[in-house]
GROMACS .gro file of C-alpha atoms in nm:
model
  236
    1UNK     CA    1  -3.271  -4.685   0.159
    2UNK     CA    2  -3.137  -4.546  -0.168
    3UNK     CA    3  -3.275  -4.200  -0.089
    4UNK     CA    4  -3.105  -4.200   0.253
    5UNK     CA    5  -2.778  -4.310   0.097
    6UNK     CA    6  -2.778  -4.029  -0.159
    7UNK     CA    7  -2.879  -3.775   0.105
    8UNK     CA    8  -2.575  -3.876   0.308
    9UNK     CA    9  -2.350  -3.854   0.000
   10UNK     CA   10  -2.483  -3.508  -0.094
   11UNK     CA   11  -2.454  -3.381   0.265
   12UNK     CA   12  -2.098  -3.516   0.301
   13UNK     CA   13  -1.992  -3.368  -0.033
   14UNK     CA   14  -2.140  -3.027   0.054
   15UNK     CA   15  -1.971  -3.029   0.395
   16UNK     CA   16  -1.636  -3.121   0.236
   17UNK     CA   17  -1.664  -2.840  -0.019
   18UNK     CA   18  -1.754  -2.592   0.257
   19UNK     CA   19  -1.453  -2.694   0.467
   20UNK     CA   20  -1.226  -2.680   0.163
   21UNK     CA   21  -1.343  -2.333   0.062
   22UNK     CA   22  -1.310  -2.209   0.422
   23UNK     CA   23  -0.954  -2.338   0.443
   24UNK     CA   24  -0.866  -2.163   0.118
   25UNK     CA   25  -0.969  -1.831   0.278
   26UNK     CA   26  -0.747  -1.880   0.583
   27UNK     CA   27  -0.406  -1.722   0.620
   28UNK     CA   28  -0.137  -1.917   0.801
   29UNK     CA   29   0.102  -1.687   0.985
   30UNK     CA   30   0.458  -1.805   1.031
   31UNK     CA   31   0.621  -1.504   1.193
   32UNK     CA   32   0.558  -1.153   1.321
   33UNK     CA   33   0.674  -0.799   1.260
   34UNK     CA   34   0.612  -0.463   1.425
   35UNK     CA   35   0.472  -0.142   1.281
   36UNK     CA   36   0.552   0.188   1.451
   37UNK     CA   37   0.340   0.479   1.324
   38UNK     CA   38   0.430   0.839   1.415
   39UNK     CA   39   0.138   1.054   1.300
   40UNK     CA   40   0.192   1.429   1.260
   41UNK     CA   41   0.004   1.732   1.134
   42UNK     CA   42   0.041   2.105   1.080
   43UNK     CA   43   0.330   2.344   1.035
   44UNK     CA   44   0.487   2.251   1.368
   45UNK     CA   45   0.444   1.875   1.315
   46UNK     CA   46   0.227   1.827   1.621
   47UNK     CA   47   0.128   1.467   1.710
   48UNK     CA   48  -0.227   1.344   1.647
   49UNK     CA   49  -0.401   1.129   1.908
   50UNK     CA   50  -0.675   0.876   1.834
   51UNK     CA   51  -0.574   0.798   1.477
   52UNK     CA   52  -0.676   0.452   1.356
   53UNK     CA   53  -0.392   0.256   1.196
   54UNK     CA   54  -0.475  -0.073   1.023
   55UNK     CA   55  -0.238  -0.319   0.854
   56UNK     CA   56  -0.399  -0.531   0.582
   57UNK     CA   57  -0.305  -0.786   0.321
   58UNK     CA   58  -0.376  -0.711  -0.044
   59UNK     CA   59  -0.689  -0.925  -0.021
   60UNK     CA   60  -0.824  -0.731   0.277
   61UNK     CA   61  -0.733  -0.944   0.578
   62UNK     CA   62  -0.645  -0.743   0.889
   63UNK     CA   63  -0.294  -0.829   1.012
   64UNK     CA   64  -0.278  -0.573   1.293
   65UNK     CA   65  -0.451  -0.256   1.412
   66UNK     CA   66  -0.435   0.011   1.681
   67UNK     CA   67  -0.473   0.379   1.766
   68UNK     CA   68  -0.218   0.652   1.829
   69UNK     CA   69  -0.160   0.774   2.185
   70UNK     CA   70  -0.117   1.133   2.307
   71UNK     CA   71   0.229   1.137   2.148
   72UNK     CA   72   0.083   1.044   1.809
   73UNK     CA   73   0.243   0.699   1.825
   74UNK     CA   74   0.090   0.358   1.758
   75UNK     CA   75   0.293   0.037   1.795
   76UNK     CA   76   0.122  -0.259   1.634
   77UNK     CA   77   0.223  -0.623   1.623
   78UNK     CA   78   0.176  -0.757   1.271
   79UNK     CA   79   0.115  -1.114   1.154
   80UNK     CA   80   0.323  -1.217   0.852
   81UNK     CA   81   0.299  -1.513   0.619
   82UNK     CA   82   0.665  -1.473   0.527
   83UNK     CA   83   0.964  -1.249   0.587
   84UNK     CA   84   0.954  -0.952   0.354
   85UNK     CA   85   0.581  -0.975   0.288
   86UNK     CA   86   0.431  -0.661   0.131
   87UNK     CA   87   0.128  -0.522   0.313
   88UNK     CA   88  -0.091  -0.212   0.310
   89UNK     CA   89  -0.130   0.039   0.594
   90UNK     CA   90  -0.440   0.258   0.623
   91UNK     CA   91  -0.423   0.566   0.847
   92UNK     CA   92  -0.747   0.753   0.916
   93UNK     CA   93  -0.920   0.993   1.154
   94UNK     CA   94  -1.238   1.195   1.124
   95UNK     CA   95  -1.194   1.540   0.967
   96UNK     CA   96  -0.860   1.441   0.812
   97UNK     CA   97  -0.769   1.301   0.474
   98UNK     CA   98  -0.697   0.928   0.468
   99UNK     CA   99  -0.333   0.826   0.421
  100UNK     CA  100  -0.257   0.487   0.264
  101UNK     CA  101   0.076   0.310   0.220
  102UNK     CA  102   0.065   0.026  -0.033
  103UNK     CA  103   0.303  -0.269  -0.067
  104UNK     CA  104   0.547  -0.181   0.212
  105UNK     CA  105   0.779  -0.471   0.300
  106UNK     CA  106   0.758  -0.601   0.655
  107UNK     CA  107   1.052  -0.787   0.806
  108UNK     CA  108   1.018  -1.076   1.048
  109UNK     CA  109   1.094  -0.988   1.410
  110UNK     CA  110   1.178  -0.632   1.311
  111UNK     CA  111   1.013  -0.290   1.329
  112UNK     CA  112   0.919  -0.074   1.035
  113UNK     CA  113   0.850   0.294   1.098
  114UNK     CA  114   0.608   0.511   0.906
  115UNK     CA  115   0.552   0.885   0.936
  116UNK     CA  116   0.206   0.973   0.801
  117UNK     CA  117   0.134   1.345   0.764
  118UNK     CA  118  -0.235   1.429   0.810
  119UNK     CA  119  -0.408   1.730   0.661
  120UNK     CA  120  -0.762   1.849   0.725
  121UNK     CA  121  -1.019   1.722   0.477
  122UNK     CA  122  -1.320   1.880   0.311
  123UNK     CA  123  -1.531   1.565   0.343
  124UNK     CA  124  -1.502   1.215   0.486
  125UNK     CA  125  -1.381   0.979   0.211
  126UNK     CA  126  -1.614   0.689   0.136
  127UNK     CA  127  -1.345   0.451   0.015
  128UNK     CA  128  -1.074   0.295   0.231
  129UNK     CA  129  -0.828   0.340  -0.055
  130UNK     CA  130  -0.942   0.668  -0.215
  131UNK     CA  131  -0.703   0.661  -0.513
  132UNK     CA  132  -0.596   0.372  -0.734
  133UNK     CA  133  -0.239   0.405  -0.863
  134UNK     CA  134  -0.117   0.216  -1.168
  135UNK     CA  135   0.258   0.225  -1.238
  136UNK     CA  136   0.425   0.096  -1.556
  137UNK     CA  137   0.801   0.087  -1.615
  138UNK     CA  138   0.970   0.094  -1.956
  139UNK     CA  139   1.324   0.116  -2.089
  140UNK     CA  140   1.253   0.445  -2.269
  141UNK     CA  141   0.984   0.688  -2.385
  142UNK     CA  142   0.879   0.467  -2.678
  143UNK     CA  143   0.720   0.237  -2.417
  144UNK     CA  144   0.797  -0.056  -2.643
  145UNK     CA  145   0.982  -0.265  -2.383
  146UNK     CA  146   0.872  -0.316  -2.023
  147UNK     CA  147   1.111  -0.325  -1.729
  148UNK     CA  148   1.093  -0.608  -1.477
  149UNK     CA  149   1.133  -0.451  -1.128
  150UNK     CA  150   1.307  -0.766  -1.002
  151UNK     CA  151   1.596  -0.718  -1.246
  152UNK     CA  152   1.678  -0.367  -1.365
  153UNK     CA  153   2.000  -0.335  -1.564
  154UNK     CA  154   1.972   0.020  -1.704
  155UNK     CA  155   2.085   0.363  -1.584
  156UNK     CA  156   1.740   0.511  -1.649
  157UNK     CA  157   1.381   0.394  -1.664
  158UNK     CA  158   1.072   0.555  -1.812
  159UNK     CA  159   0.796   0.575  -1.551
  160UNK     CA  160   0.427   0.599  -1.640
  161UNK     CA  161   0.182   0.672  -1.357
  162UNK     CA  162  -0.196   0.680  -1.381
  163UNK     CA  163  -0.385   0.788  -1.070
  164UNK     CA  164  -0.758   0.715  -1.063
  165UNK     CA  165  -0.934   0.911  -0.786
  166UNK     CA  166  -1.259   0.759  -0.659
  167UNK     CA  167  -1.425   1.076  -0.524
  168UNK     CA  168  -1.209   1.388  -0.550
  169UNK     CA  169  -0.992   1.533  -0.826
  170UNK     CA  170  -0.617   1.481  -0.817
  171UNK     CA  171  -0.412   1.759  -0.662
  172UNK     CA  172  -0.062   1.624  -0.719
  173UNK     CA  173   0.138   1.319  -0.823
  174UNK     CA  174   0.504   1.280  -0.738
  175UNK     CA  175   0.768   1.011  -0.775
  176UNK     CA  176   1.082   0.957  -0.569
  177UNK     CA  177   1.352   0.697  -0.628
  178UNK     CA  178   1.561   0.572  -0.334
  179UNK     CA  179   1.344   0.748  -0.076
  180UNK     CA  180   1.209   0.611   0.252
  181UNK     CA  181   0.882   0.415   0.228
  182UNK     CA  182   0.622   0.528   0.481
  183UNK     CA  183   0.711   0.898   0.480
  184UNK     CA  184   0.471   1.155   0.331
  185UNK     CA  185   0.608   1.491   0.441
  186UNK     CA  186   0.793   1.728   0.210
  187UNK     CA  187   0.911   1.429   0.009
  188UNK     CA  188   1.156   1.576  -0.244
  189UNK     CA  189   1.025   1.461  -0.580
  190UNK     CA  190   1.230   1.343  -0.874
  191UNK     CA  191   0.918   1.377  -1.091
  192UNK     CA  192   0.594   1.563  -1.020
  193UNK     CA  193   0.276   1.680  -1.185
  194UNK     CA  194  -0.013   1.889  -1.050
  195UNK     CA  195  -0.386   1.867  -1.120
  196UNK     CA  196  -0.345   1.575  -1.357
  197UNK     CA  197  -0.417   1.204  -1.330
  198UNK     CA  198  -0.111   1.116  -1.541
  199UNK     CA  199   0.264   1.153  -1.502
  200UNK     CA  200   0.534   1.008  -1.723
  201UNK     CA  201   0.902   1.083  -1.764
  202UNK     CA  202   1.251   0.938  -1.740
  203UNK     CA  203   1.408   0.885  -1.400
  204UNK     CA  204   1.777   0.822  -1.329
  205UNK     CA  205   1.911   0.515  -1.150
  206UNK     CA  206   2.274   0.609  -1.196
  207UNK     CA  207   2.509   0.495  -0.918
  208UNK     CA  208   2.233   0.291  -0.751
  209UNK     CA  209   2.270  -0.080  -0.674
  210UNK     CA  210   2.068  -0.352  -0.506
  211UNK     CA  211   1.711  -0.316  -0.383
  212UNK     CA  212   1.589   0.042  -0.419
  213UNK     CA  213   1.234   0.166  -0.347
  214UNK     CA  214   1.052   0.359  -0.616
  215UNK     CA  215   0.786   0.564  -0.434
  216UNK     CA  216   0.479   0.702  -0.609
  217UNK     CA  217   0.245   0.939  -0.419
  218UNK     CA  218  -0.093   1.067  -0.536
  219UNK     CA  219  -0.287   1.329  -0.339
  220UNK     CA  220  -0.642   1.447  -0.409
  221UNK     CA  221  -0.813   1.778  -0.332
  222UNK     CA  222  -0.956   1.629  -0.013
  223UNK     CA  223  -0.599   1.574   0.115
  224UNK     CA  224  -0.630   1.198   0.087
  225UNK     CA  225  -0.291   1.049  -0.001
  226UNK     CA  226  -0.188   0.712  -0.135
  227UNK     CA  227   0.175   0.603  -0.149
  228UNK     CA  228   0.261   0.300  -0.360
  229UNK     CA  229   0.604   0.138  -0.325
  230UNK     CA  230   0.773  -0.062  -0.599
  231UNK     CA  231   1.099  -0.230  -0.503
  232UNK     CA  232   1.354  -0.224  -0.784
  233UNK     CA  233   1.637  -0.478  -0.783
  234UNK     CA  234   1.914  -0.296  -0.968
  235UNK     CA  235   2.167  -0.546  -1.104
  236UNK     CA  236   2.371  -0.344  -1.358
   0.00000   0.00000   0.00000
């Protein structure tokens, strides 16, 4: 009798822990957004058909996915936990470098447009995100005081970027303030560095107010590109 009792207790406890851990892994969607991807390539910006476009959370959950049509367009409904949630978009096709957009804000019941620019690759990348980008913000070049992106009260910030490629050497890093997230095509850089994993310099925020995107792009020699977006709330 005692053995049966403790078996029931152990089984019930195990089942409860399993259900609890499963619930912790779930995502509860409260609203929806829309992603419109316009995928281009080449000198004449021709559309690319059959490109896989996947929207994911930072912990890897798929929120939406699709493929581009003959016009190079994919329109994908996206599940959101909250309005303004930041998600990642992975754009890939065989024989082309992978393009990744990190931390782009999605609005509830609204469309966000991205314009990935694909270039032919040397090899198929093994990693979904082929380059890790680390961005640190400081008040000046001494790097003694960090800047909180949610409250920036200075006319300049000192930006430090470290790009860690997973398979191929870095070809270029560039930084743009107040650009358009989701565009990787002739992005005019405020800061840039070639064939180096590091970039650091001062960037101006003069005459800027409110929420402004700081865009950091790293490209490797396989033409894989990762764009990381940091939203600065300028309150000066």
